[in-house]
């Protein structure tokens, strides 16, 4: 979003790395999912007195929980069942992929790239929210573990010792065309990013600790 710098008033929607201001860039969505889940964990640990000036602990936790569940629910609704999203939920050629949210994602499809880095980030958010909610969060925990299971095997986990990355099929900046399209392919695939590799390791560590 764009805000007026003078008074903070909302001006209009905007997108830097998504397809448009009116669609959802999934890596951005994933960072919101993870961010709110981590905030819930942190804020719950604080004394009530620390949050009293901000409206009270209960009110703040309630607001963060609404944001966390809304974003996680949206992710689950618009992501294939293996947990790997396309780079944007409104990407212009998704309509060319039959039932694209009803079957496992194909990183080698000819129409729109998936973003494994978004999946690694989102899975952390799902697992953290599931842990925060306890028994009521079983759906999120299961989705996070499903995504982790997908990422830990080919074609997403790199098994080529000559490749510099760990997690394959990550998107960098699709609108700017900064992603490599391999010879013979029509959309980017097969590359890694530092945030994909970082969050894959964070995800594996979180699951190990759980």
PDB file of N, CA and C in Angstrom, residues 8-110:
ATOM      1  N   UNK A   8      -0.206   9.905   7.183  1.00  0.00           N
ATOM      2  CA  UNK A   8      -0.376   8.469   7.314  1.00  0.00           C
ATOM      3  C   UNK A   8      -1.640   7.902   6.701  1.00  0.00           C
ATOM      4  N   UNK A   9      -2.403   8.718   5.997  1.00  0.00           N
ATOM      5  CA  UNK A   9      -3.657   8.261   5.414  1.00  0.00           C
ATOM      6  C   UNK A   9      -3.380   7.346   4.216  1.00  0.00           C
ATOM      7  N   UNK A  10      -4.141   6.277   4.129  1.00  0.00           N
ATOM      8  CA  UNK A  10      -4.025   5.348   3.011  1.00  0.00           C
ATOM      9  C   UNK A  10      -4.377   6.044   1.706  1.00  0.00           C
ATOM     10  N   UNK A  11      -3.551   5.835   0.688  1.00  0.00           N
ATOM     11  CA  UNK A  11      -3.804   6.445  -0.614  1.00  0.00           C
ATOM     12  C   UNK A  11      -4.278   5.443  -1.654  1.00  0.00           C
ATOM     13  N   UNK A  12      -3.542   4.337  -1.807  1.00  0.00           N
ATOM     14  CA  UNK A  12      -3.934   3.382  -2.840  1.00  0.00           C
ATOM     15  C   UNK A  12      -3.161   2.080  -2.662  1.00  0.00           C
ATOM     16  N   UNK A  13      -3.677   0.992  -3.255  1.00  0.00           N
ATOM     17  CA  UNK A  13      -2.910  -0.257  -3.233  1.00  0.00           C
ATOM     18  C   UNK A  13      -1.732  -0.171  -4.188  1.00  0.00           C
ATOM     19  N   UNK A  14      -0.739  -1.003  -3.950  1.00  0.00           N
ATOM     20  CA  UNK A  14       0.462  -0.990  -4.781  1.00  0.00           C
ATOM     21  C   UNK A  14       1.138  -2.352  -4.678  1.00  0.00           C
ATOM     22  N   UNK A  15       2.001  -2.654  -5.613  1.00  0.00           N
ATOM     23  CA  UNK A  15       2.784  -3.883  -5.537  1.00  0.00           C
ATOM     24  C   UNK A  15       4.135  -3.653  -6.179  1.00  0.00           C
ATOM     25  N   UNK A  16       5.170  -4.142  -5.537  1.00  0.00           N
ATOM     26  CA  UNK A  16       6.519  -4.054  -6.084  1.00  0.00           C
ATOM     27  C   UNK A  16       6.893  -5.348  -6.817  1.00  0.00           C
ATOM     28  N   UNK A  17       6.693  -6.484  -6.155  1.00  0.00           N
ATOM     29  CA  UNK A  17       7.115  -7.754  -6.732  1.00  0.00           C
ATOM     30  C   UNK A  17       5.957  -8.671  -7.082  1.00  0.00           C
ATOM     31  N   UNK A  18       4.726  -8.249  -6.799  1.00  0.00           N
ATOM     32  CA  UNK A  18       3.574  -9.028  -7.198  1.00  0.00           C
ATOM     33  C   UNK A  18       3.122  -8.665  -8.607  1.00  0.00           C
ATOM     34  N   UNK A  19       2.123  -9.384  -9.097  1.00  0.00           N
ATOM     35  CA  UNK A  19       1.634  -9.130 -10.447  1.00  0.00           C
ATOM     36  C   UNK A  19       0.913  -7.796 -10.541  1.00  0.00           C
ATOM     37  N   UNK A  20       0.109  -7.466  -9.540  1.00  0.00           N
ATOM     38  CA  UNK A  20      -0.641  -6.212  -9.572  1.00  0.00           C
ATOM     39  C   UNK A  20      -1.027  -5.810  -8.155  1.00  0.00           C
ATOM     40  N   UNK A  21      -1.514  -4.564  -7.970  1.00  0.00           N
ATOM     41  CA  UNK A  21      -1.969  -4.154  -6.641  1.00  0.00           C
ATOM     42  C   UNK A  21      -3.208  -4.899  -6.169  1.00  0.00           C
ATOM     43  N   UNK A  22      -3.851  -5.626  -7.067  1.00  0.00           N
ATOM     44  CA  UNK A  22      -5.121  -6.275  -6.723  1.00  0.00           C
ATOM     45  C   UNK A  22      -5.003  -7.800  -6.710  1.00  0.00           C
ATOM     46  N   UNK A  23      -3.776  -8.302  -6.704  1.00  0.00           N
ATOM     47  CA  UNK A  23      -3.536  -9.730  -6.560  1.00  0.00           C
ATOM     48  C   UNK A  23      -2.588  -9.935  -5.387  1.00  0.00           C
ATOM     49  N   UNK A  24      -2.323 -11.175  -5.051  1.00  0.00           N
ATOM     50  CA  UNK A  24      -1.511 -11.462  -3.866  1.00  0.00           C
ATOM     51  C   UNK A  24      -0.188 -12.108  -4.245  1.00  0.00           C
ATOM     52  N   UNK A  25       0.888 -11.380  -4.012  1.00  0.00           N
ATOM     53  CA  UNK A  25       2.246 -11.887  -4.175  1.00  0.00           C
ATOM     54  C   UNK A  25       2.486 -12.863  -3.031  1.00  0.00           C
ATOM     55  N   UNK A  26       2.722 -14.121  -3.354  1.00  0.00           N
ATOM     56  CA  UNK A  26       2.692 -15.132  -2.300  1.00  0.00           C
ATOM     57  C   UNK A  26       3.880 -15.083  -1.347  1.00  0.00           C
ATOM     58  N   UNK A  27       5.038 -14.604  -1.785  1.00  0.00           N
ATOM     59  CA  UNK A  27       6.138 -14.505  -0.819  1.00  0.00           C
ATOM     60  C   UNK A  27       5.866 -13.386   0.175  1.00  0.00           C
ATOM     61  N   UNK A  28       5.284 -12.300  -0.286  1.00  0.00           N
ATOM     62  CA  UNK A  28       4.880 -11.248   0.639  1.00  0.00           C
ATOM     63  C   UNK A  28       3.851 -11.751   1.633  1.00  0.00           C
ATOM     64  N   UNK A  29       2.879 -12.512   1.138  1.00  0.00           N
ATOM     65  CA  UNK A  29       1.873 -13.122   2.005  1.00  0.00           C
ATOM     66  C   UNK A  29       2.532 -14.029   3.034  1.00  0.00           C
ATOM     67  N   UNK A  30       3.500 -14.817   2.584  1.00  0.00           N
ATOM     68  CA  UNK A  30       4.171 -15.756   3.488  1.00  0.00           C
ATOM     69  C   UNK A  30       4.896 -15.037   4.610  1.00  0.00           C
ATOM     70  N   UNK A  31       5.535 -13.903   4.286  1.00  0.00           N
ATOM     71  CA  UNK A  31       6.223 -13.152   5.336  1.00  0.00           C
ATOM     72  C   UNK A  31       5.239 -12.580   6.357  1.00  0.00           C
ATOM     73  N   UNK A  32       4.053 -12.219   5.912  1.00  0.00           N
ATOM     74  CA  UNK A  32       3.023 -11.757   6.856  1.00  0.00           C
ATOM     75  C   UNK A  32       2.592 -12.914   7.763  1.00  0.00           C
ATOM     76  N   UNK A  33       2.376 -14.078   7.168  1.00  0.00           N
ATOM     77  CA  UNK A  33       1.988 -15.254   7.953  1.00  0.00           C
ATOM     78  C   UNK A  33       3.011 -15.549   9.041  1.00  0.00           C
ATOM     79  N   UNK A  34       4.271 -15.589   8.654  1.00  0.00           N
ATOM     80  CA  UNK A  34       5.327 -15.897   9.616  1.00  0.00           C
ATOM     81  C   UNK A  34       5.497 -14.781  10.629  1.00  0.00           C
ATOM     82  N   UNK A  35       5.447 -13.545  10.159  1.00  0.00           N
ATOM     83  CA  UNK A  35       5.649 -12.407  11.054  1.00  0.00           C
ATOM     84  C   UNK A  35       4.623 -12.345  12.173  1.00  0.00           C
ATOM     85  N   UNK A  36       3.344 -12.534  11.820  1.00  0.00           N
ATOM     86  CA  UNK A  36       2.314 -12.477  12.862  1.00  0.00           C
ATOM     87  C   UNK A  36       2.405 -13.666  13.809  1.00  0.00           C
ATOM     88  N   UNK A  37       2.740 -14.839  13.284  1.00  0.00           N
ATOM     89  CA  UNK A  37       2.885 -16.004  14.167  1.00  0.00           C
ATOM     90  C   UNK A  37       4.027 -15.789  15.161  1.00  0.00           C
ATOM     91  N   UNK A  38       5.132 -15.223  14.688  1.00  0.00           N
ATOM     92  CA  UNK A  38       6.251 -14.946  15.593  1.00  0.00           C
ATOM     93  C   UNK A  38       5.886 -13.850  16.598  1.00  0.00           C
ATOM     94  N   UNK A  39       5.134 -12.852  16.153  1.00  0.00           N
ATOM     95  CA  UNK A  39       4.697 -11.802  17.071  1.00  0.00           C
ATOM     96  C   UNK A  39       3.806 -12.373  18.172  1.00  0.00           C
ATOM     97  N   UNK A  40       2.924 -13.292  17.810  1.00  0.00           N
ATOM     98  CA  UNK A  40       2.063 -13.913  18.818  1.00  0.00           C
ATOM     99  C   UNK A  40       2.896 -14.622  19.876  1.00  0.00           C
ATOM    100  N   UNK A  41       3.911 -15.358  19.450  1.00  0.00           N
ATOM    101  CA  UNK A  41       4.779 -16.061  20.400  1.00  0.00           C
ATOM    102  C   UNK A  41       5.484 -15.062  21.319  1.00  0.00           C
ATOM    103  N   UNK A  42       5.990 -13.991  20.721  1.00  0.00           N
ATOM    104  CA  UNK A  42       6.736 -13.007  21.506  1.00  0.00           C
ATOM    105  C   UNK A  42       5.820 -12.235  22.460  1.00  0.00           C
ATOM    106  N   UNK A  43       4.711 -11.748  21.945  1.00  0.00           N
ATOM    107  CA  UNK A  43       3.823 -10.924  22.769  1.00  0.00           C
ATOM    108  C   UNK A  43       3.216 -11.710  23.924  1.00  0.00           C
ATOM    109  N   UNK A  44       2.942 -12.989  23.694  1.00  0.00           N
ATOM    110  CA  UNK A  44       2.378 -13.802  24.776  1.00  0.00           C
ATOM    111  C   UNK A  44       3.352 -13.930  25.946  1.00  0.00           C
ATOM    112  N   UNK A  45       4.664 -13.794  25.659  1.00  0.00           N
ATOM    113  CA  UNK A  45       5.667 -13.936  26.703  1.00  0.00           C
ATOM    114  C   UNK A  45       5.841 -12.667  27.542  1.00  0.00           C
ATOM    115  N   UNK A  46       5.272 -11.554  27.094  1.00  0.00           N
ATOM    116  CA  UNK A  46       5.476 -10.288  27.793  1.00  0.00           C
ATOM    117  C   UNK A  46       4.500 -10.123  28.963  1.00  0.00           C
ATOM    118  N   UNK A  47       4.905  -9.404  30.012  1.00  0.00           N
ATOM    119  CA  UNK A  47       3.989  -9.105  31.111  1.00  0.00           C
ATOM    120  C   UNK A  47       2.855  -8.197  30.633  1.00  0.00           C
ATOM    121  N   UNK A  48       1.717  -8.330  31.248  1.00  0.00           N
ATOM    122  CA  UNK A  48       0.555  -7.503  30.905  1.00  0.00           C
ATOM    123  C   UNK A  48       0.881  -6.024  30.963  1.00  0.00           C
ATOM    124  N   UNK A  49       1.662  -5.627  31.957  1.00  0.00           N
ATOM    125  CA  UNK A  49       1.971  -4.209  32.141  1.00  0.00           C
ATOM    126  C   UNK A  49       2.710  -3.619  30.948  1.00  0.00           C
ATOM    127  N   UNK A  50       3.517  -4.431  30.262  1.00  0.00           N
ATOM    128  CA  UNK A  50       4.277  -3.919  29.123  1.00  0.00           C
ATOM    129  C   UNK A  50       3.379  -3.510  27.965  1.00  0.00           C
ATOM    130  N   UNK A  51       2.215  -4.143  27.854  1.00  0.00           N
ATOM    131  CA  UNK A  51       1.332  -3.885  26.726  1.00  0.00           C
ATOM    132  C   UNK A  51       0.126  -3.025  27.083  1.00  0.00           C
ATOM    133  N   UNK A  52       0.001  -2.686  28.355  1.00  0.00           N
ATOM    134  CA  UNK A  52      -1.133  -1.859  28.778  1.00  0.00           C
ATOM    135  C   UNK A  52      -1.202  -0.525  28.045  1.00  0.00           C
ATOM    136  N   UNK A  53      -0.079   0.177  27.815  1.00  0.00           N
ATOM    137  CA  UNK A  53      -0.155   1.454  27.094  1.00  0.00           C
ATOM    138  C   UNK A  53      -0.603   1.320  25.638  1.00  0.00           C
ATOM    139  N   UNK A  54      -0.557   0.115  25.099  1.00  0.00           N
ATOM    140  CA  UNK A  54      -0.904  -0.110  23.688  1.00  0.00           C
ATOM    141  C   UNK A  54      -2.304  -0.684  23.523  1.00  0.00           C
ATOM    142  N   UNK A  55      -3.082  -0.664  24.591  1.00  0.00           N
ATOM    143  CA  UNK A  55      -4.448  -1.170  24.498  1.00  0.00           C
ATOM    144  C   UNK A  55      -4.691  -2.461  25.251  1.00  0.00           C
ATOM    145  N   UNK A  56      -3.647  -3.004  25.844  1.00  0.00           N
ATOM    146  CA  UNK A  56      -3.813  -4.221  26.625  1.00  0.00           C
ATOM    147  C   UNK A  56      -3.396  -5.467  25.864  1.00  0.00           C
ATOM    148  N   UNK A  57      -2.878  -6.422  26.615  1.00  0.00           N
ATOM    149  CA  UNK A  57      -2.328  -7.638  26.018  1.00  0.00           C
ATOM    150  C   UNK A  57      -3.379  -8.430  25.250  1.00  0.00           C
ATOM    151  N   UNK A  58      -4.556  -8.579  25.840  1.00  0.00           N
ATOM    152  CA  UNK A  58      -5.593  -9.395  25.200  1.00  0.00           C
ATOM    153  C   UNK A  58      -6.017  -8.818  23.861  1.00  0.00           C
ATOM    154  N   UNK A  59      -6.193  -7.509  23.806  1.00  0.00           N
ATOM    155  CA  UNK A  59      -6.631  -6.866  22.562  1.00  0.00           C
ATOM    156  C   UNK A  59      -5.575  -6.989  21.473  1.00  0.00           C
ATOM    157  N   UNK A  60      -4.319  -6.815  21.854  1.00  0.00           N
ATOM    158  CA  UNK A  60      -3.238  -6.902  20.867  1.00  0.00           C
ATOM    159  C   UNK A  60      -3.098  -8.331  20.348  1.00  0.00           C
ATOM    160  N   UNK A  61      -3.147  -9.304  21.244  1.00  0.00           N
ATOM    161  CA  UNK A  61      -3.065 -10.701  20.821  1.00  0.00           C
ATOM    162  C   UNK A  61      -4.231 -11.063  19.908  1.00  0.00           C
ATOM    163  N   UNK A  62      -5.416 -10.550  20.221  1.00  0.00           N
ATOM    164  CA  UNK A  62      -6.591 -10.836  19.399  1.00  0.00           C
ATOM    165  C   UNK A  62      -6.418 -10.284  17.990  1.00  0.00           C
ATOM    166  N   UNK A  63      -5.908  -9.066  17.888  1.00  0.00           N
ATOM    167  CA  UNK A  63      -5.694  -8.459  16.573  1.00  0.00           C
ATOM    168  C   UNK A  63      -4.664  -9.240  15.765  1.00  0.00           C
ATOM    169  N   UNK A  64      -3.557  -9.618  16.404  1.00  0.00           N
ATOM    170  CA  UNK A  64      -2.521 -10.371  15.712  1.00  0.00           C
ATOM    171  C   UNK A  64      -3.012 -11.756  15.311  1.00  0.00           C
ATOM    172  N   UNK A  65      -3.830 -12.370  16.157  1.00  0.00           N
ATOM    173  CA  UNK A  65      -4.351 -13.691  15.840  1.00  0.00           C
ATOM    174  C   UNK A  65      -5.299 -13.636  14.642  1.00  0.00           C
ATOM    175  N   UNK A  66      -6.107 -12.586  14.579  1.00  0.00           N
ATOM    176  CA  UNK A  66      -7.000 -12.436  13.423  1.00  0.00           C
ATOM    177  C   UNK A  66      -6.192 -12.303  12.133  1.00  0.00           C
ATOM    178  N   UNK A  67      -5.125 -11.529  12.187  1.00  0.00           N
ATOM    179  CA  UNK A  67      -4.282 -11.349  10.996  1.00  0.00           C
ATOM    180  C   UNK A  67      -3.581 -12.651  10.624  1.00  0.00           C
ATOM    181  N   UNK A  68      -3.075 -13.366  11.616  1.00  0.00           N
ATOM    182  CA  UNK A  68      -2.364 -14.620  11.352  1.00  0.00           C
ATOM    183  C   UNK A  68      -3.293 -15.662  10.743  1.00  0.00           C
ATOM    184  N   UNK A  69      -4.473 -15.818  11.317  1.00  0.00           N
ATOM    185  CA  UNK A  69      -5.394 -16.836  10.802  1.00  0.00           C
ATOM    186  C   UNK A  69      -5.945 -16.436   9.433  1.00  0.00           C
ATOM    187  N   UNK A  70      -6.213 -15.151   9.230  1.00  0.00           N
ATOM    188  CA  UNK A  70      -6.748 -14.709   7.934  1.00  0.00           C
ATOM    189  C   UNK A  70      -5.751 -14.970   6.814  1.00  0.00           C
ATOM    190  N   UNK A  71      -4.485 -14.647   7.052  1.00  0.00           N
ATOM    191  CA  UNK A  71      -3.472 -14.842   6.011  1.00  0.00           C
ATOM    192  C   UNK A  71      -3.175 -16.323   5.789  1.00  0.00           C
ATOM    193  N   UNK A  72      -3.116 -17.101   6.862  1.00  0.00           N
ATOM    194  CA  UNK A  72      -2.875 -18.538   6.712  1.00  0.00           C
ATOM    195  C   UNK A  72      -4.046 -19.222   6.005  1.00  0.00           C
ATOM    196  N   UNK A  73      -5.264 -18.828   6.325  1.00  0.00           N
ATOM    197  CA  UNK A  73      -6.426 -19.404   5.662  1.00  0.00           C
ATOM    198  C   UNK A  73      -6.433 -19.063   4.178  1.00  0.00           C
ATOM    199  N   UNK A  74      -6.075 -17.825   3.852  1.00  0.00           N
ATOM    200  CA  UNK A  74      -6.015 -17.412   2.455  1.00  0.00           C
ATOM    201  C   UNK A  74      -4.971 -18.238   1.709  1.00  0.00           C
ATOM    202  N   UNK A  75      -3.823 -18.425   2.335  1.00  0.00           N
ATOM    203  CA  UNK A  75      -2.751 -19.217   1.716  1.00  0.00           C
ATOM    204  C   UNK A  75      -3.237 -20.628   1.421  1.00  0.00           C
ATOM    205  N   UNK A  76      -3.882 -21.252   2.384  1.00  0.00           N
ATOM    206  CA  UNK A  76      -4.328 -22.624   2.193  1.00  0.00           C
ATOM    207  C   UNK A  76      -5.398 -22.718   1.108  1.00  0.00           C
ATOM    208  N   UNK A  77      -6.216 -21.703   0.981  1.00  0.00           N
ATOM    209  CA  UNK A  77      -7.280 -21.725  -0.026  1.00  0.00           C
ATOM    210  C   UNK A  77      -6.731 -21.609  -1.442  1.00  0.00           C
ATOM    211  N   UNK A  78      -5.655 -20.839  -1.621  1.00  0.00           N
ATOM    212  CA  UNK A  78      -5.168 -20.542  -2.961  1.00  0.00           C
ATOM    213  C   UNK A  78      -3.840 -21.223  -3.307  1.00  0.00           C
ATOM    214  N   UNK A  79      -3.458 -22.236  -2.526  1.00  0.00           N
ATOM    215  CA  UNK A  79      -2.204 -22.949  -2.752  1.00  0.00           C
ATOM    216  C   UNK A  79      -2.490 -24.412  -3.071  1.00  0.00           C
ATOM    217  N   UNK A  80      -1.766 -25.010  -4.012  1.00  0.00           N
ATOM    218  CA  UNK A  80      -1.931 -26.441  -4.295  1.00  0.00           C
ATOM    219  C   UNK A  80      -1.769 -27.288  -3.034  1.00  0.00           C
ATOM    220  N   UNK A  81      -2.331 -28.488  -3.029  1.00  0.00           N
ATOM    221  CA  UNK A  81      -2.349 -29.310  -1.803  1.00  0.00           C
ATOM    222  C   UNK A  81      -0.990 -29.777  -1.311  1.00  0.00           C
ATOM    223  N   UNK A  82       0.054 -29.681  -2.155  1.00  0.00           N
ATOM    224  CA  UNK A  82       1.387 -30.053  -1.673  1.00  0.00           C
ATOM    225  C   UNK A  82       2.074 -28.912  -0.945  1.00  0.00           C
ATOM    226  N   UNK A  83       1.416 -27.739  -0.879  1.00  0.00           N
ATOM    227  CA  UNK A  83       1.943 -26.611  -0.115  1.00  0.00           C
ATOM    228  C   UNK A  83       2.817 -25.649  -0.892  1.00  0.00           C
ATOM    229  N   UNK A  84       3.025 -25.865  -2.184  1.00  0.00           N
ATOM    230  CA  UNK A  84       3.895 -25.011  -2.987  1.00  0.00           C
ATOM    231  C   UNK A  84       3.042 -24.040  -3.798  1.00  0.00           C
ATOM    232  N   UNK A  85       3.126 -22.739  -3.532  1.00  0.00           N
ATOM    233  CA  UNK A  85       2.274 -21.778  -4.242  1.00  0.00           C
ATOM    234  C   UNK A  85       2.896 -21.330  -5.563  1.00  0.00           C
ATOM    235  N   UNK A  86       2.055 -20.831  -6.422  1.00  0.00           N
ATOM    236  CA  UNK A  86       2.565 -20.085  -7.567  1.00  0.00           C
ATOM    237  C   UNK A  86       3.003 -18.714  -7.072  1.00  0.00           C
ATOM    238  N   UNK A  87       3.789 -18.001  -7.839  1.00  0.00           N
ATOM    239  CA  UNK A  87       4.421 -16.773  -7.365  1.00  0.00           C
ATOM    240  C   UNK A  87       3.413 -15.679  -7.015  1.00  0.00           C
ATOM    241  N   UNK A  88       2.230 -15.712  -7.622  1.00  0.00           N
ATOM    242  CA  UNK A  88       1.178 -14.740  -7.334  1.00  0.00           C
ATOM    243  C   UNK A  88      -0.164 -15.425  -7.551  1.00  0.00           C
ATOM    244  N   UNK A  89      -1.115 -15.199  -6.642  1.00  0.00           N
ATOM    245  CA  UNK A  89      -2.408 -15.874  -6.762  1.00  0.00           C
ATOM    246  C   UNK A  89      -3.221 -15.362  -7.946  1.00  0.00           C
ATOM    247  N   UNK A  90      -2.841 -14.222  -8.499  1.00  0.00           N
ATOM    248  CA  UNK A  90      -3.532 -13.689  -9.663  1.00  0.00           C
ATOM    249  C   UNK A  90      -2.653 -13.632 -10.888  1.00  0.00           C
ATOM    250  N   UNK A  91      -1.603 -14.446 -10.934  1.00  0.00           N
ATOM    251  CA  UNK A  91      -0.698 -14.451 -12.085  1.00  0.00           C
ATOM    252  C   UNK A  91      -1.499 -14.656 -13.370  1.00  0.00           C
ATOM    253  N   UNK A  92      -1.139 -13.942 -14.430  1.00  0.00           N
ATOM    254  CA  UNK A  92      -2.027 -13.849 -15.589  1.00  0.00           C
ATOM    255  C   UNK A  92      -2.268 -15.132 -16.364  1.00  0.00           C
ATOM    256  N   UNK A  93      -1.393 -16.116 -16.232  1.00  0.00           N
ATOM    257  CA  UNK A  93      -1.577 -17.345 -17.011  1.00  0.00           C
ATOM    258  C   UNK A  93      -1.980 -18.547 -16.171  1.00  0.00           C
ATOM    259  N   UNK A  94      -2.392 -18.315 -14.933  1.00  0.00           N
ATOM    260  CA  UNK A  94      -2.846 -19.437 -14.106  1.00  0.00           C
ATOM    261  C   UNK A  94      -4.057 -20.128 -14.711  1.00  0.00           C
ATOM    262  N   UNK A  95      -4.870 -19.363 -15.431  1.00  0.00           N
ATOM    263  CA  UNK A  95      -6.071 -19.965 -16.023  1.00  0.00           C
ATOM    264  C   UNK A  95      -5.723 -21.014 -17.078  1.00  0.00           C
ATOM    265  N   UNK A  96      -4.481 -21.024 -17.530  1.00  0.00           N
ATOM    266  CA  UNK A  96      -4.048 -22.020 -18.505  1.00  0.00           C
ATOM    267  C   UNK A  96      -3.639 -23.349 -17.847  1.00  0.00           C
ATOM    268  N   UNK A  97      -3.581 -23.351 -16.521  1.00  0.00           N
ATOM    269  CA  UNK A  97      -3.211 -24.570 -15.785  1.00  0.00           C
ATOM    270  C   UNK A  97      -4.489 -25.148 -15.181  1.00  0.00           C
ATOM    271  N   UNK A  98      -5.009 -26.223 -15.725  1.00  0.00           N
ATOM    272  CA  UNK A  98      -6.268 -26.789 -15.214  1.00  0.00           C
ATOM    273  C   UNK A  98      -6.181 -27.145 -13.733  1.00  0.00           C
ATOM    274  N   UNK A  99      -7.194 -26.716 -12.976  1.00  0.00           N
ATOM    275  CA  UNK A  99      -7.296 -27.074 -11.556  1.00  0.00           C
ATOM    276  C   UNK A  99      -5.988 -26.813 -10.818  1.00  0.00           C
ATOM    277  N   UNK A 100      -5.436 -25.610 -10.975  1.00  0.00           N
ATOM    278  CA  UNK A 100      -4.088 -25.356 -10.460  1.00  0.00           C
ATOM    279  C   UNK A 100      -3.998 -25.350  -8.934  1.00  0.00           C
ATOM    280  N   UNK A 101      -5.114 -25.202  -8.238  1.00  0.00           N
ATOM    281  CA  UNK A 101      -5.064 -25.296  -6.771  1.00  0.00           C
ATOM    282  C   UNK A 101      -5.584 -26.638  -6.269  1.00  0.00           C
ATOM    283  N   UNK A 102      -5.958 -27.521  -7.174  1.00  0.00           N
ATOM    284  CA  UNK A 102      -6.522 -28.795  -6.766  1.00  0.00           C
ATOM    285  C   UNK A 102      -5.583 -29.977  -6.931  1.00  0.00           C
ATOM    286  N   UNK A 103      -4.380 -29.721  -7.424  1.00  0.00           N
ATOM    287  CA  UNK A 103      -3.420 -30.800  -7.616  1.00  0.00           C
ATOM    288  C   UNK A 103      -2.027 -30.279  -7.276  1.00  0.00           C
ATOM    289  N   UNK A 104      -1.064 -31.170  -7.022  1.00  0.00           N
ATOM    290  CA  UNK A 104       0.285 -30.705  -6.674  1.00  0.00           C
ATOM    291  C   UNK A 104       0.858 -29.771  -7.735  1.00  0.00           C
ATOM    292  N   UNK A 105       1.599 -28.790  -7.286  1.00  0.00           N
ATOM    293  CA  UNK A 105       2.204 -27.823  -8.194  1.00  0.00           C
ATOM    294  C   UNK A 105       3.273 -28.491  -9.052  1.00  0.00           C
ATOM    295  N   UNK A 106       3.420 -27.997 -10.274  1.00  0.00           N
ATOM    296  CA  UNK A 106       4.446 -28.513 -11.177  1.00  0.00           C
ATOM    297  C   UNK A 106       5.418 -27.375 -11.491  1.00  0.00           C
ATOM    298  N   UNK A 107       6.625 -27.409 -10.936  1.00  0.00           N
ATOM    299  CA  UNK A 107       7.572 -26.316 -11.179  1.00  0.00           C
ATOM    300  C   UNK A 107       8.039 -26.234 -12.629  1.00  0.00           C
ATOM    301  N   UNK A 108       7.759 -27.268 -13.413  1.00  0.00           N
ATOM    302  CA  UNK A 108       8.201 -27.291 -14.809  1.00  0.00           C
ATOM    303  C   UNK A 108       7.054 -26.999 -15.784  1.00  0.00           C
ATOM    304  N   UNK A 109       5.957 -26.450 -15.272  1.00  0.00           N
ATOM    305  CA  UNK A 109       4.847 -26.120 -16.160  1.00  0.00           C
ATOM    306  C   UNK A 109       5.247 -24.984 -17.098  1.00  0.00           C
ATOM    307  N   UNK A 110       4.478 -24.762 -18.148  1.00  0.00           N
ATOM    308  CA  UNK A 110       4.843 -23.802 -19.186  1.00  0.00           C
ATOM    309  C   UNK A 110       4.176 -22.434 -19.022  1.00  0.00           C
TER     310      UNK A 110
END
